[in-house]
C-alpha positions as a printed Julia matrix, in Angstrom:
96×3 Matrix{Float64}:
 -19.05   -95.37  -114.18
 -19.54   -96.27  -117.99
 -22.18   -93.17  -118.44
 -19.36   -90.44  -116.71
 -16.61   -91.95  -118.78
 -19.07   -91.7   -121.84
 -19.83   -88.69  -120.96
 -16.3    -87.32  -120.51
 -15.3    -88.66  -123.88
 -17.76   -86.62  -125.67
 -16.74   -83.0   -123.66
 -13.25   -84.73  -124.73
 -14.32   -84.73  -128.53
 -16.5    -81.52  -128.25
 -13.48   -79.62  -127.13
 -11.25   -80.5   -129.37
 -14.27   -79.69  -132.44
 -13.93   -76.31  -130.67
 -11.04   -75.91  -130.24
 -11.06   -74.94  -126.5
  -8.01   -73.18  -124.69
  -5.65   -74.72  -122.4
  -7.33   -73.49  -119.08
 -10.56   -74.99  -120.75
  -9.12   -78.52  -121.31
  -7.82   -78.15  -117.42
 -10.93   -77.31  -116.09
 -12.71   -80.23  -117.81
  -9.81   -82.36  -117.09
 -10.29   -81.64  -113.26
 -14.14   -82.0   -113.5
 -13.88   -85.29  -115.29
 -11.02   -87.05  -112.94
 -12.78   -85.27  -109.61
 -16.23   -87.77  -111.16
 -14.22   -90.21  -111.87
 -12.2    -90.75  -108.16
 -15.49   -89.92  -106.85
 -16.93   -93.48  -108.93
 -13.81   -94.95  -107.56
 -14.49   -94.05  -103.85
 -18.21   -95.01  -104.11
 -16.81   -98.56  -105.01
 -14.44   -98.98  -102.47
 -16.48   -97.64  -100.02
 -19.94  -100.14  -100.86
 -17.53  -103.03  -101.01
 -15.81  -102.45   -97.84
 -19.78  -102.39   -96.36
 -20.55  -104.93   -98.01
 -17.78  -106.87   -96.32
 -18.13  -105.97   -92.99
 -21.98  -105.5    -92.71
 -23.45  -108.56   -95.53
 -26.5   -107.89   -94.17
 -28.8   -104.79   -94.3
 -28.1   -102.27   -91.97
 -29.31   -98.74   -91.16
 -25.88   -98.0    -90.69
 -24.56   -99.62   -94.02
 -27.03   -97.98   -95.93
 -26.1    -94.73   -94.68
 -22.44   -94.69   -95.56
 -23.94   -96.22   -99.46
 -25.96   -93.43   -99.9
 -23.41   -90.72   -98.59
 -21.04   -92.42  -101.14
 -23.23   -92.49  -103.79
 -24.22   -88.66  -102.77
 -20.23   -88.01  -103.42
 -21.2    -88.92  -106.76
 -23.69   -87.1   -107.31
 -22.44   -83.71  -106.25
 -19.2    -84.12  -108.0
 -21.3    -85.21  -111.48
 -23.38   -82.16  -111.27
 -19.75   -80.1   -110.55
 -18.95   -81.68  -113.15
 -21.66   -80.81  -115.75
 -21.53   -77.31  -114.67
 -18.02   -76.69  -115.43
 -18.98   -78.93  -119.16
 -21.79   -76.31  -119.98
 -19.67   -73.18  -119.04
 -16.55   -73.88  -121.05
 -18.51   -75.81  -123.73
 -21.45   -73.64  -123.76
 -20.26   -70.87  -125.19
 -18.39   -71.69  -127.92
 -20.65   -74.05  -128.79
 -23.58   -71.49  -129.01
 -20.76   -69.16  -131.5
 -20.65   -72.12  -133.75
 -24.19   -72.95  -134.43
 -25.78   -69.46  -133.97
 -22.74   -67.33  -135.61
């Protein structure tokens, strides 16, 4: 969770050093706090397993790993909506 809150800071800073429009800074506000209840559910979800299945279990593992899959699609979501609002004006201010 500390990387995708690192990570949303600096799309925070790097839109405001470009100055991004309104529907910009909603779009990476949606794509940061869909990552971030996505980290949220992945906890609550391996802690509930972890209560009601201590040991290992095919079936335990499964809901982990479709958890942690959440994640994972929602990060890359996530990094695809950074590098098209970011990406462009990004590329105007170095390159002109």
């Amino acid at each position: 969770m500390r990387f995708h809150a690192g990570a949303a800071a600096v799309a925070a800073i790097a839109g405001a050093w470009l100055r991004i429009g309104l529907t910009d800074w909603l779009w990476l506000g949606v794509a940061a706090t869909g990552v971030l209840s996505a980290e949220l559910m992945n906890t609550a979800v391996e802690r509930a397993v972890d209560l009601a299945s201590p040991d290992e279990h095919p079936l335990a593992r499964a809901a982990k790993d479709a958890a942690a899959g959440a994640v994972l699609v929602t990060a890359v979501f996530a990094a695809a909506v950074g590098l098209a609002v970011l990406g462009p004006p990004l590329w105007r201010t170095i390159f002109g």
